[in-house]
Amino acid sequence: MTRRVRRKVAKKGKDDAVSPSYLEIEVDNLGLHKNGVANWINLSDDTLIQLFSCLNYRDRASLSSTCKTWRFLGSSQCLWSSLDLRAHKFDVAAATLLASRCVNLQNLRFRGAESADVIINLQAKSLPKISGDYCKKITDATLSVIVARHEALKSLQFGPDFCERITGDAIKATAL
């Protein structure tokens, strides 16, 4: 407690010290039953989308398979405009699960040449920006397929490592 609050409590007593602007939220407004258990059915769509936005892509996809309402909300374009895969192992199974949700993807970040081989499976043809970290093992073939699959690609970044297996010919072909 700050000094000011302590003085106020000492002067007025504990009950009077609470600010009149404090709003007391009733249990019914939180969607809670009397025993304190959340009623997930009564949550608004905006609240659920905010909840989904706090989750990683695997949890988001899992929750989307719970019911029709959550499937609809979980595939909302605002949740799938950007996908950061750097903190997760991205394999073919995950790519298959996410492929239909990534149609309108705008930004993709991944880590490693293994993930680069897998992002080809995403259905993100209109993807304008791809950024890959630690892709020194990426090959000309993988680079060519990534560029061919993503027709609207405007920005392609690999770093911080030097990509040893990419030749100048592949870079020229990518630029065209």
Backbone as JSON Lines, residues from 0, in Angstrom:
{"i":0,"aa":"M","n":[0.84,-1.18,0.0],"ca":[0.0,0.0,0.0],"c":[0.88,1.24,0.0]}
{"i":1,"aa":"T","n":[0.44,2.26,-0.71],"ca":[1.2,3.5,-0.71],"c":[0.88,4.28,0.55]}
{"i":2,"aa":"R","n":[1.7,5.27,0.81],"ca":[1.52,6.09,2.01],"c":[0.16,6.8,1.97]}
{"i":3,"aa":"R","n":[-0.21,7.3,0.8],"ca":[-1.47,8.03,0.66],"c":[-2.66,7.12,0.98]}
{"i":4,"aa":"V","n":[-2.63,5.89,0.48],"ca":[-3.72,4.96,0.74],"c":[-3.77,4.58,2.21]}
{"i":5,"aa":"R","n":[-2.61,4.39,2.84],"ca":[-2.59,4.06,4.27],"c":[-3.21,5.17,5.1]}
{"i":6,"aa":"R","n":[-2.87,6.42,4.77],"ca":[-3.46,7.54,5.5],"c":[-4.97,7.59,5.32]}
{"i":7,"aa":"K","n":[-5.42,7.35,4.1],"ca":[-6.85,7.4,3.82],"c":[-7.59,6.31,4.58]}
{"i":8,"aa":"V","n":[-7.0,5.12,4.63],"ca":[-7.61,4.02,5.37],"c":[-7.65,4.34,6.86]}
{"i":9,"aa":"A","n":[-6.6,4.92,7.39],"ca":[-6.55,5.27,8.81],"c":[-7.58,6.33,9.15]}
{"i":10,"aa":"K","n":[-7.78,7.32,8.27],"ca":[-8.74,8.39,8.54],"c":[-10.18,7.91,8.48]}
{"i":11,"aa":"K","n":[-10.55,7.25,7.39],"ca":[-11.95,6.93,7.14],"c":[-12.35,5.53,7.59]}
{"i":12,"aa":"G","n":[-11.44,4.7,7.86],"ca":[-11.78,3.32,8.17],"c":[-11.69,2.48,6.9]}
{"i":13,"aa":"K","n":[-11.59,1.21,7.08],"ca":[-11.33,0.32,5.96],"c":[-12.46,0.31,4.93]}
{"i":14,"aa":"D","n":[-13.7,0.32,5.35],"ca":[-14.83,0.2,4.43],"c":[-15.03,1.45,3.58]}
{"i":15,"aa":"D","n":[-14.73,2.62,4.12],"ca":[-14.95,3.86,3.39],"c":[-13.8,4.2,2.44]}
{"i":16,"aa":"A","n":[-12.7,3.5,2.53],"ca":[-11.51,3.83,1.74],"c":[-11.62,3.41,0.28]}
{"i":17,"aa":"V","n":[-12.56,2.56,-0.05],"ca":[-12.7,2.09,-1.42],"c":[-13.24,3.21,-2.29]}
{"i":18,"aa":"S","n":[-12.63,3.41,-3.41],"ca":[-13.02,4.48,-4.33],"c":[-14.43,4.24,-4.85]}
{"i":19,"aa":"P","n":[-15.26,5.3,-4.91],"ca":[-16.62,5.12,-5.39],"c":[-16.68,4.77,-6.88]}
{"i":20,"aa":"S","n":[-15.6,4.98,-7.61],"ca":[-15.6,4.66,-9.04],"c":[-15.34,3.18,-9.3]}
{"i":21,"aa":"Y","n":[-15.04,2.42,-8.26],"ca":[-14.78,1.0,-8.4],"c":[-16.07,0.28,-8.79]}
{"i":22,"aa":"L","n":[-16.03,-0.48,-9.87],"ca":[-17.2,-1.22,-10.33],"c":[-17.15,-2.64,-9.8]}
{"i":23,"aa":"E","n":[-18.19,-3.04,-9.16],"ca":[-18.25,-4.42,-8.72],"c":[-18.9,-5.24,-9.82]}
{"i":24,"aa":"I","n":[-18.22,-6.27,-10.24],"ca":[-18.72,-7.12,-11.31],"c":[-19.41,-8.31,-10.68]}
{"i":25,"aa":"E","n":[-20.64,-8.52,-11.09],"ca":[-21.37,-9.64,-10.54],"c":[-20.98,-10.92,-11.25]}
{"i":26,"aa":"V","n":[-21.18,-12.01,-10.58],"ca":[-20.8,-13.32,-11.1],"c":[-21.57,-13.63,-12.38]}
{"i":27,"aa":"D","n":[-22.82,-13.22,-12.49],"ca":[-23.62,-13.51,-13.68],"c":[-23.02,-12.86,-14.93]}
{"i":28,"aa":"N","n":[-22.43,-11.68,-14.8],"ca":[-21.88,-10.98,-15.95],"c":[-20.62,-11.64,-16.5]}
{"i":29,"aa":"L","n":[-19.96,-12.45,-15.72],"ca":[-18.74,-13.12,-16.17],"c":[-19.02,-14.45,-16.87]}
{"i":30,"aa":"G","n":[-20.27,-14.86,-16.92],"ca":[-20.58,-16.14,-17.52],"c":[-20.23,-17.3,-16.6]}
{"i":31,"aa":"L","n":[-20.2,-17.04,-15.3],"ca":[-19.86,-18.08,-14.33],"c":[-21.13,-18.61,-13.68]}
{"i":32,"aa":"H","n":[-21.14,-19.88,-13.41],"ca":[-22.21,-20.45,-12.63],"c":[-21.96,-20.12,-11.16]}
{"i":33,"aa":"K","n":[-22.9,-20.43,-10.32],"ca":[-22.79,-20.13,-8.89],"c":[-21.57,-20.8,-8.25]}
{"i":34,"aa":"N","n":[-21.17,-21.96,-8.77],"ca":[-20.02,-22.65,-8.18],"c":[-18.69,-22.18,-8.75]}
{"i":35,"aa":"G","n":[-18.7,-21.15,-9.62],"ca":[-17.46,-20.57,-10.14],"c":[-16.93,-21.2,-11.41]}
{"i":36,"aa":"V","n":[-17.68,-22.13,-12.01],"ca":[-17.25,-22.78,-13.25],"c":[-17.7,-21.92,-14.44]}
{"i":37,"aa":"A","n":[-16.81,-21.73,-15.4],"ca":[-17.12,-20.89,-16.56],"c":[-18.11,-21.58,-17.48]}
{"i":38,"aa":"N","n":[-19.03,-20.79,-18.03],"ca":[-19.99,-21.27,-19.01],"c":[-19.5,-20.81,-20.38]}
{"i":39,"aa":"W","n":[-18.79,-21.67,-21.09],"ca":[-18.14,-21.3,-22.35],"c":[-19.15,-21.02,-23.45]}
{"i":40,"aa":"I","n":[-20.35,-21.52,-23.32],"ca":[-21.37,-21.33,-24.35],"c":[-21.82,-19.88,-24.42]}
{"i":41,"aa":"N","n":[-21.82,-19.18,-23.3],"ca":[-22.33,-17.81,-23.26],"c":[-21.29,-16.75,-23.6]}
{"i":42,"aa":"L","n":[-20.05,-17.13,-23.87],"ca":[-19.04,-16.13,-24.22],"c":[-19.32,-15.56,-25.6]}
{"i":43,"aa":"S","n":[-19.07,-14.28,-25.76],"ca":[-19.31,-13.63,-27.05],"c":[-18.26,-14.08,-28.07]}
{"i":44,"aa":"D","n":[-18.58,-13.87,-29.34],"ca":[-17.65,-14.25,-30.41],"c":[-16.35,-13.46,-30.31]}
{"i":45,"aa":"D","n":[-16.45,-12.18,-29.98],"ca":[-15.25,-11.35,-29.85],"c":[-14.33,-11.87,-28.73]}
{"i":46,"aa":"T","n":[-14.94,-12.28,-27.64],"ca":[-14.16,-12.82,-26.52],"c":[-13.45,-14.1,-26.92]}
{"i":47,"aa":"L","n":[-14.15,-14.96,-27.64],"ca":[-13.54,-16.21,-28.08],"c":[-12.41,-15.96,-29.08]}
{"i":48,"aa":"I","n":[-12.59,-15.0,-29.98],"ca":[-11.52,-14.68,-30.93],"c":[-10.3,-14.14,-30.2]}
{"i":49,"aa":"Q","n":[-10.52,-13.32,-29.17],"ca":[-9.4,-12.83,-28.36],"c":[-8.71,-13.99,-27.65]}
{"i":50,"aa":"L","n":[-9.48,-14.94,-27.18],"ca":[-8.92,-16.13,-26.54],"c":[-8.08,-16.92,-27.54]}
{"i":51,"aa":"F","n":[-8.61,-17.13,-28.73],"ca":[-7.88,-17.85,-29.77],"c":[-6.59,-17.13,-30.14]}
{"i":52,"aa":"S","n":[-6.61,-15.81,-30.16],"ca":[-5.42,-15.05,-30.57],"c":[-4.27,-15.19,-29.57]}
{"i":53,"aa":"C","n":[-4.56,-15.58,-28.35],"ca":[-3.51,-15.76,-27.33],"c":[-2.84,-17.14,-27.42]}
{"i":54,"aa":"L","n":[-3.39,-18.02,-28.22],"ca":[-2.88,-19.39,-28.3],"c":[-1.9,-19.57,-29.45]}
{"i":55,"aa":"N","n":[-1.07,-20.59,-29.36],"ca":[-0.19,-20.91,-30.48],"c":[-1.0,-21.64,-31.55]}
{"i":56,"aa":"Y","n":[-0.39,-21.86,-32.71],"ca":[-1.14,-22.39,-33.84],"c":[-1.68,-23.79,-33.59]}
{"i":57,"aa":"R","n":[-0.97,-24.63,-32.85],"ca":[-1.45,-25.99,-32.59],"c":[-2.68,-25.98,-31.67]}
{"i":58,"aa":"D","n":[-2.62,-25.19,-30.59],"ca":[-3.76,-25.12,-29.68],"c":[-4.96,-24.47,-30.35]}
{"i":59,"aa":"R","n":[-4.7,-23.47,-31.17],"ca":[-5.77,-22.8,-31.91],"c":[-6.48,-23.79,-32.84]}
{"i":60,"aa":"A","n":[-5.71,-24.59,-33.54],"ca":[-6.29,-25.58,-34.44],"c":[-7.04,-26.67,-33.67]}
{"i":61,"aa":"S","n":[-6.51,-27.07,-32.52],"ca":[-7.18,-28.09,-31.71],"c":[-8.51,-27.59,-31.18]}
{"i":62,"aa":"L","n":[-8.53,-26.37,-30.67],"ca":[-9.78,-25.82,-30.17],"c":[-10.79,-25.62,-31.29]}
{"i":63,"aa":"S","n":[-10.31,-25.34,-32.48],"ca":[-11.21,-25.15,-33.62],"c":[-11.95,-26.43,-33.99]}
{"i":64,"aa":"S","n":[-11.43,-27.56,-33.6],"ca":[-12.08,-28.82,-33.92],"c":[-13.06,-29.26,-32.84]}
{"i":65,"aa":"T","n":[-13.35,-28.4,-31.88],"ca":[-14.22,-28.76,-30.76],"c":[-15.69,-28.8,-31.14]}
{"i":66,"aa":"C","n":[-16.18,-27.73,-31.78],"ca":[-17.58,-27.67,-32.17],"c":[-17.72,-26.75,-33.39]}
{"i":67,"aa":"K","n":[-18.92,-26.67,-33.95],"ca":[-19.13,-25.87,-35.17],"c":[-18.84,-24.39,-34.93]}
{"i":68,"aa":"T","n":[-19.3,-23.87,-33.82],"ca":[-19.1,-22.45,-33.53],"c":[-17.62,-22.14,-33.4]}
{"i":69,"aa":"W","n":[-16.91,-22.95,-32.67],"ca":[-15.48,-22.71,-32.47],"c":[-14.69,-22.97,-33.76]}
{"i":70,"aa":"R","n":[-15.18,-23.88,-34.6],"ca":[-14.52,-24.11,-35.89],"c":[-14.64,-22.86,-36.76]}
{"i":71,"aa":"F","n":[-15.83,-22.28,-36.76],"ca":[-16.06,-21.06,-37.53],"c":[-15.2,-19.91,-37.0]}
{"i":72,"aa":"L","n":[-15.22,-19.71,-35.69],"ca":[-14.44,-18.62,-35.09],"c":[-12.93,-18.88,-35.19]}
{"i":73,"aa":"G","n":[-12.53,-20.12,-35.05],"ca":[-11.11,-20.47,-35.11],"c":[-10.51,-20.33,-36.49]}
{"i":74,"aa":"S","n":[-11.34,-20.29,-37.51],"ca":[-10.82,-20.1,-38.87],"c":[-10.99,-18.67,-39.34]}
{"i":75,"aa":"S","n":[-11.24,-17.77,-38.42],"ca":[-11.38,-16.34,-38.75],"c":[-10.09,-15.81,-39.37]}
{"i":76,"aa":"Q","n":[-10.24,-14.98,-40.4],"ca":[-9.08,-14.46,-41.12],"c":[-8.14,-13.66,-40.23]}
{"i":77,"aa":"C","n":[-8.69,-12.97,-39.23],"ca":[-7.83,-12.15,-38.37],"c":[-6.87,-13.01,-37.53]}
{"i":78,"aa":"L","n":[-7.22,-14.26,-37.3],"ca":[-6.35,-15.15,-36.53],"c":[-5.25,-15.77,-37.38]}
{"i":79,"aa":"W","n":[-5.49,-15.86,-38.67],"ca":[-4.56,-16.56,-39.54],"c":[-3.92,-15.66,-40.58]}
{"i":80,"aa":"S","n":[-3.8,-14.38,-40.31],"ca":[-3.13,-13.48,-41.25],"c":[-1.61,-13.56,-41.1]}
{"i":81,"aa":"S","n":[-1.16,-13.96,-39.93],"ca":[0.27,-14.09,-39.67],"c":[0.51,-15.38,-38.9]}
{"i":82,"aa":"L","n":[1.58,-16.07,-39.24],"ca":[1.88,-17.34,-38.6],"c":[3.37,-17.39,-38.27]}
{"i":83,"aa":"D","n":[3.68,-17.53,-36.99],"ca":[5.06,-17.59,-36.54],"c":[5.35,-19.01,-36.04]}
{"i":84,"aa":"L","n":[6.11,-19.73,-36.8],"ca":[6.4,-21.14,-36.5],"c":[7.77,-21.34,-35.89]}
{"i":85,"aa":"R","n":[8.47,-20.28,-35.56],"ca":[9.85,-20.39,-35.09],"c":[9.98,-21.15,-33.78]}
{"i":86,"aa":"A","n":[9.01,-21.05,-32.91],"ca":[9.13,-21.68,-31.59],"c":[8.64,-23.12,-31.58]}
{"i":87,"aa":"H","n":[8.15,-23.61,-32.71],"ca":[7.54,-24.94,-32.74],"c":[8.15,-25.79,-33.84]}
{"i":88,"aa":"K","n":[8.11,-27.08,-33.63],"ca":[8.53,-28.0,-34.68],"c":[7.38,-28.09,-35.68]}
{"i":89,"aa":"F","n":[7.66,-27.76,-36.91],"ca":[6.64,-27.74,-37.94],"c":[6.87,-28.91,-38.87]}
{"i":90,"aa":"D","n":[5.94,-29.87,-38.84],"ca":[6.08,-31.07,-39.64],"c":[4.94,-31.19,-40.63]}
{"i":91,"aa":"V","n":[4.94,-32.25,-41.42],"ca":[3.93,-32.45,-42.46],"c":[2.54,-32.58,-41.86]}
{"i":92,"aa":"A","n":[2.42,-33.26,-40.72],"ca":[1.12,-33.42,-40.07],"c":[0.54,-32.07,-39.66]}
{"i":93,"aa":"A","n":[1.36,-31.21,-39.1],"ca":[0.9,-29.88,-38.71],"c":[0.54,-29.05,-39.93]}
{"i":94,"aa":"A","n":[1.31,-29.17,-40.99],"ca":[1.03,-28.42,-42.22],"c":[-0.3,-28.86,-42.83]}
{"i":95,"aa":"T","n":[-0.57,-30.14,-42.8],"ca":[-1.83,-30.65,-43.32],"c":[-3.0,-30.13,-42.5]}
{"i":96,"aa":"L","n":[-2.83,-30.09,-41.2],"ca":[-3.87,-29.6,-40.31],"c":[-4.15,-28.12,-40.53]}
{"i":97,"aa":"L","n":[-3.11,-27.35,-40.81],"ca":[-3.25,-25.9,-40.95],"c":[-3.5,-25.43,-42.37]}
{"i":98,"aa":"A","n":[-3.35,-26.28,-43.35],"ca":[-3.37,-25.87,-44.75],"c":[-4.63,-25.09,-45.13]}
{"i":99,"aa":"S","n":[-5.79,-25.56,-44.75],"ca":[-7.02,-24.89,-45.15],"c":[-7.21,-23.54,-44.44]}
{"i":100,"aa":"R","n":[-6.59,-23.36,-43.29],"ca":[-6.72,-22.11,-42.55],"c":[-5.78,-21.03,-43.07]}
{"i":101,"aa":"C","n":[-4.78,-21.4,-43.82],"ca":[-3.73,-20.47,-44.25],"c":[-3.95,-19.9,-45.64]}
{"i":102,"aa":"V","n":[-5.15,-19.97,-46.15],"ca":[-5.42,-19.49,-47.51],"c":[-5.13,-17.99,-47.62]}
{"i":103,"aa":"N","n":[-5.48,-17.21,-46.61],"ca":[-5.29,-15.75,-46.66],"c":[-4.09,-15.28,-45.83]}
{"i":104,"aa":"L","n":[-3.13,-16.13,-45.64],"ca":[-1.95,-15.81,-44.85],"c":[-1.15,-14.67,-45.49]}
{"i":105,"aa":"Q","n":[-0.7,-13.71,-44.68],"ca":[0.04,-12.56,-45.18],"c":[1.51,-12.57,-44.76]}
{"i":106,"aa":"N","n":[1.82,-13.24,-43.68],"ca":[3.18,-13.23,-43.14],"c":[3.48,-14.59,-42.53]}
{"i":107,"aa":"L","n":[4.6,-15.18,-42.92],"ca":[4.99,-16.49,-42.4],"c":[6.44,-16.43,-41.94]}
{"i":108,"aa":"R","n":[6.66,-16.87,-40.7],"ca":[8.02,-16.94,-40.15],"c":[8.26,-18.38,-39.7]}
{"i":109,"aa":"F","n":[9.43,-18.91,-40.04],"ca":[9.76,-20.28,-39.68],"c":[11.23,-20.39,-39.34]}
{"i":110,"aa":"R","n":[11.62,-21.54,-38.82],"ca":[13.01,-21.77,-38.44],"c":[13.47,-23.12,-39.0]}
{"i":111,"aa":"G","n":[14.57,-23.11,-39.72],"ca":[15.21,-24.33,-40.17],"c":[14.79,-24.79,-41.56]}
{"i":112,"aa":"A","n":[15.7,-25.5,-42.2],"ca":[15.45,-26.01,-43.55],"c":[14.36,-27.08,-43.56]}
{"i":113,"aa":"E","n":[14.21,-27.82,-42.46],"ca":[13.16,-28.83,-42.37],"c":[11.78,-28.19,-42.46]}
{"i":114,"aa":"S","n":[11.61,-27.06,-41.79],"ca":[10.34,-26.34,-41.86],"c":[10.13,-25.75,-43.24]}
{"i":115,"aa":"A","n":[11.2,-25.33,-43.89],"ca":[11.09,-24.78,-45.25],"c":[10.56,-25.83,-46.21]}
{"i":116,"aa":"D","n":[10.97,-27.07,-46.03],"ca":[10.46,-28.15,-46.87],"c":[8.97,-28.39,-46.64]}
{"i":117,"aa":"V","n":[8.5,-28.1,-45.44],"ca":[7.11,-28.38,-45.08],"c":[6.17,-27.23,-45.43]}
{"i":118,"aa":"I","n":[6.63,-25.99,-45.4],"ca":[5.72,-24.86,-45.67],"c":[5.17,-24.89,-47.09]}
{"i":119,"aa":"I","n":[5.78,-25.69,-47.92],"ca":[5.28,-25.86,-49.29],"c":[3.87,-26.46,-49.26]}
{"i":120,"aa":"N","n":[3.54,-27.22,-48.23],"ca":[2.24,-27.87,-48.13],"c":[1.11,-26.93,-47.72]}
{"i":121,"aa":"L","n":[1.43,-25.73,-47.26],"ca":[0.39,-24.78,-46.89],"c":[-0.29,-24.24,-48.15]}
{"i":122,"aa":"Q","n":[-1.58,-23.99,-48.08],"ca":[-2.33,-23.48,-49.23],"c":[-2.35,-21.96,-49.21]}
{"i":123,"aa":"A","n":[-1.19,-21.35,-49.13],"ca":[-1.09,-19.89,-49.0],"c":[-0.51,-19.29,-50.28]}
{"i":124,"aa":"K","n":[-1.25,-19.4,-51.37],"ca":[-0.74,-18.92,-52.66],"c":[-0.6,-17.41,-52.71]}
{"i":125,"aa":"S","n":[-1.39,-16.7,-51.92],"ca":[-1.34,-15.23,-51.93],"c":[-0.41,-14.67,-50.85]}
{"i":126,"aa":"L","n":[0.46,-15.49,-50.32],"ca":[1.38,-15.09,-49.26],"c":[2.44,-14.13,-49.79]}
{"i":127,"aa":"P","n":[2.48,-12.88,-49.29],"ca":[3.45,-11.91,-49.8],"c":[4.8,-11.9,-49.06]}
{"i":128,"aa":"K","n":[4.85,-12.42,-47.82],"ca":[6.09,-12.28,-47.04],"c":[6.44,-13.59,-46.33]}
{"i":129,"aa":"I","n":[7.66,-14.06,-46.58],"ca":[8.18,-15.25,-45.91],"c":[9.53,-14.91,-45.3]}
{"i":130,"aa":"S","n":[9.7,-15.3,-44.04],"ca":[10.95,-15.05,-43.35],"c":[11.41,-16.34,-42.67]}
{"i":131,"aa":"G","n":[12.63,-16.76,-42.97],"ca":[13.16,-17.99,-42.41],"c":[14.45,-17.75,-41.64]}
{"i":132,"aa":"D","n":[14.55,-18.34,-40.47],"ca":[15.75,-18.24,-39.64],"c":[16.51,-19.56,-39.69]}
{"i":133,"aa":"Y","n":[17.82,-19.48,-39.64],"ca":[18.71,-20.64,-39.58],"c":[18.42,-21.65,-40.7]}
{"i":134,"aa":"C","n":[18.43,-21.15,-41.92],"ca":[18.13,-21.96,-43.1],"c":[19.36,-22.25,-43.93]}
{"i":135,"aa":"K","n":[20.49,-22.47,-43.31],"ca":[21.71,-22.64,-44.09],"c":[21.71,-23.93,-44.89]}
{"i":136,"aa":"K","n":[20.86,-24.88,-44.57],"ca":[20.79,-26.14,-45.32],"c":[19.72,-26.13,-46.41]}
{"i":137,"aa":"I","n":[19.09,-25.01,-46.63],"ca":[18.05,-24.93,-47.66],"c":[18.71,-25.06,-49.04]}
{"i":138,"aa":"T","n":[18.04,-25.75,-49.95],"ca":[18.62,-26.03,-51.26],"c":[17.95,-25.21,-52.36]}
{"i":139,"aa":"D","n":[18.56,-25.25,-53.55],"ca":[17.98,-24.57,-54.71],"c":[16.58,-25.09,-55.01]}
{"i":140,"aa":"A","n":[16.41,-26.4,-54.91],"ca":[15.12,-27.01,-55.22],"c":[14.03,-26.52,-54.27]}
{"i":141,"aa":"T","n":[14.33,-26.48,-52.99],"ca":[13.35,-26.0,-52.01],"c":[13.01,-24.54,-52.26]}
{"i":142,"aa":"L","n":[14.01,-23.73,-52.52],"ca":[13.79,-22.32,-52.8],"c":[12.91,-22.15,-54.04]}
{"i":143,"aa":"S","n":[13.17,-22.91,-55.07],"ca":[12.39,-22.82,-56.31],"c":[10.93,-23.2,-56.08]}
{"i":144,"aa":"V","n":[10.71,-24.25,-55.31],"ca":[9.34,-24.69,-55.04],"c":[8.6,-23.66,-54.18]}
{"i":145,"aa":"I","n":[9.28,-23.09,-53.19],"ca":[8.65,-22.06,-52.35],"c":[8.22,-20.88,-53.21]}
{"i":146,"aa":"V","n":[9.09,-20.43,-54.08],"ca":[8.77,-19.28,-54.93],"c":[7.66,-19.62,-55.92]}
{"i":147,"aa":"A","n":[7.68,-20.84,-56.47],"ca":[6.65,-21.24,-57.42],"c":[5.29,-21.4,-56.76]}
{"i":148,"aa":"R","n":[5.25,-21.9,-55.53],"ca":[3.99,-22.12,-54.82],"c":[3.33,-20.82,-54.36]}
{"i":149,"aa":"H","n":[4.11,-19.83,-54.04],"ca":[3.58,-18.59,-53.48],"c":[3.68,-17.49,-54.54]}
{"i":150,"aa":"E","n":[2.63,-17.4,-55.33],"ca":[2.61,-16.53,-56.51],"c":[2.71,-15.05,-56.18]}
{"i":151,"aa":"A","n":[2.19,-14.63,-55.05],"ca":[2.18,-13.21,-54.69],"c":[3.38,-12.81,-53.83]}
{"i":152,"aa":"L","n":[4.39,-13.63,-53.77],"ca":[5.54,-13.39,-52.91],"c":[6.29,-12.12,-53.3]}
{"i":153,"aa":"K","n":[6.42,-11.2,-52.34],"ca":[7.13,-9.94,-52.56],"c":[8.42,-9.86,-51.74]}
{"i":154,"aa":"S","n":[8.44,-10.54,-50.6],"ca":[9.59,-10.47,-49.71],"c":[9.95,-11.87,-49.24]}
{"i":155,"aa":"L","n":[11.21,-12.23,-49.44],"ca":[11.72,-13.53,-49.01],"c":[13.03,-13.29,-48.28]}
{"i":156,"aa":"Q","n":[13.07,-13.65,-47.0],"ca":[14.25,-13.41,-46.16],"c":[14.73,-14.7,-45.54]}
{"i":157,"aa":"F","n":[16.04,-14.94,-45.63],"ca":[16.67,-16.05,-44.93],"c":[17.85,-15.49,-44.15]}
{"i":158,"aa":"G","n":[17.99,-15.89,-42.92],"ca":[19.12,-15.39,-42.14],"c":[19.07,-15.96,-40.75]}
{"i":159,"aa":"P","n":[19.94,-15.67,-39.89],"ca":[21.15,-14.87,-40.05],"c":[22.3,-15.65,-40.67]}
{"i":160,"aa":"D","n":[22.11,-16.95,-40.86],"ca":[23.17,-17.78,-41.45],"c":[23.26,-17.57,-42.95]}
{"i":161,"aa":"F","n":[24.43,-17.8,-43.48],"ca":[24.65,-17.78,-44.92],"c":[24.08,-19.07,-45.51]}
{"i":162,"aa":"C","n":[23.28,-18.97,-46.54],"ca":[22.67,-20.14,-47.18],"c":[23.68,-20.75,-48.14]}
{"i":163,"aa":"E","n":[24.39,-21.75,-47.68],"ca":[25.51,-22.34,-48.41],"c":[25.09,-23.13,-49.65]}
{"i":164,"aa":"R","n":[23.9,-23.68,-49.64],"ca":[23.49,-24.56,-50.73],"c":[22.68,-23.86,-51.81]}
{"i":165,"aa":"I","n":[22.45,-22.58,-51.66],"ca":[21.72,-21.83,-52.69],"c":[22.74,-21.19,-53.62]}
{"i":166,"aa":"T","n":[22.56,-21.44,-54.9],"ca":[23.5,-20.92,-55.89],"c":[23.0,-19.59,-56.46]}
{"i":167,"aa":"G","n":[23.88,-18.91,-57.15],"ca":[23.53,-17.65,-57.79],"c":[22.46,-17.84,-58.86]}
{"i":168,"aa":"D","n":[22.47,-18.98,-59.53],"ca":[21.47,-19.26,-60.57],"c":[20.07,-19.33,-59.96]}
{"i":169,"aa":"A","n":[19.94,-19.94,-58.79],"ca":[18.64,-20.04,-58.13],"c":[18.15,-18.66,-57.7]}
{"i":170,"aa":"I","n":[19.06,-17.82,-57.25],"ca":[18.68,-16.47,-56.84],"c":[18.24,-15.65,-58.05]}
{"i":171,"aa":"K","n":[18.93,-15.8,-59.18],"ca":[18.52,-15.11,-60.4],"c":[17.15,-15.58,-60.86]}
{"i":172,"aa":"A","n":[16.92,-16.88,-60.8],"ca":[15.62,-17.43,-61.2],"c":[14.51,-16.95,-60.27]}
{"i":173,"aa":"T","n":[14.82,-16.8,-59.0],"ca":[13.85,-16.31,-58.02],"c":[13.49,-14.85,-58.29]}
{"i":174,"aa":"A","n":[14.48,-14.07,-58.66],"ca":[14.27,-12.65,-58.91],"c":[13.39,-12.41,-60.13]}
{"i":175,"aa":"L","n":[13.4,-13.32,-61.08],"ca":[12.59,-13.16,-62.28],"c":[11.19,-13.52,-61.98]}
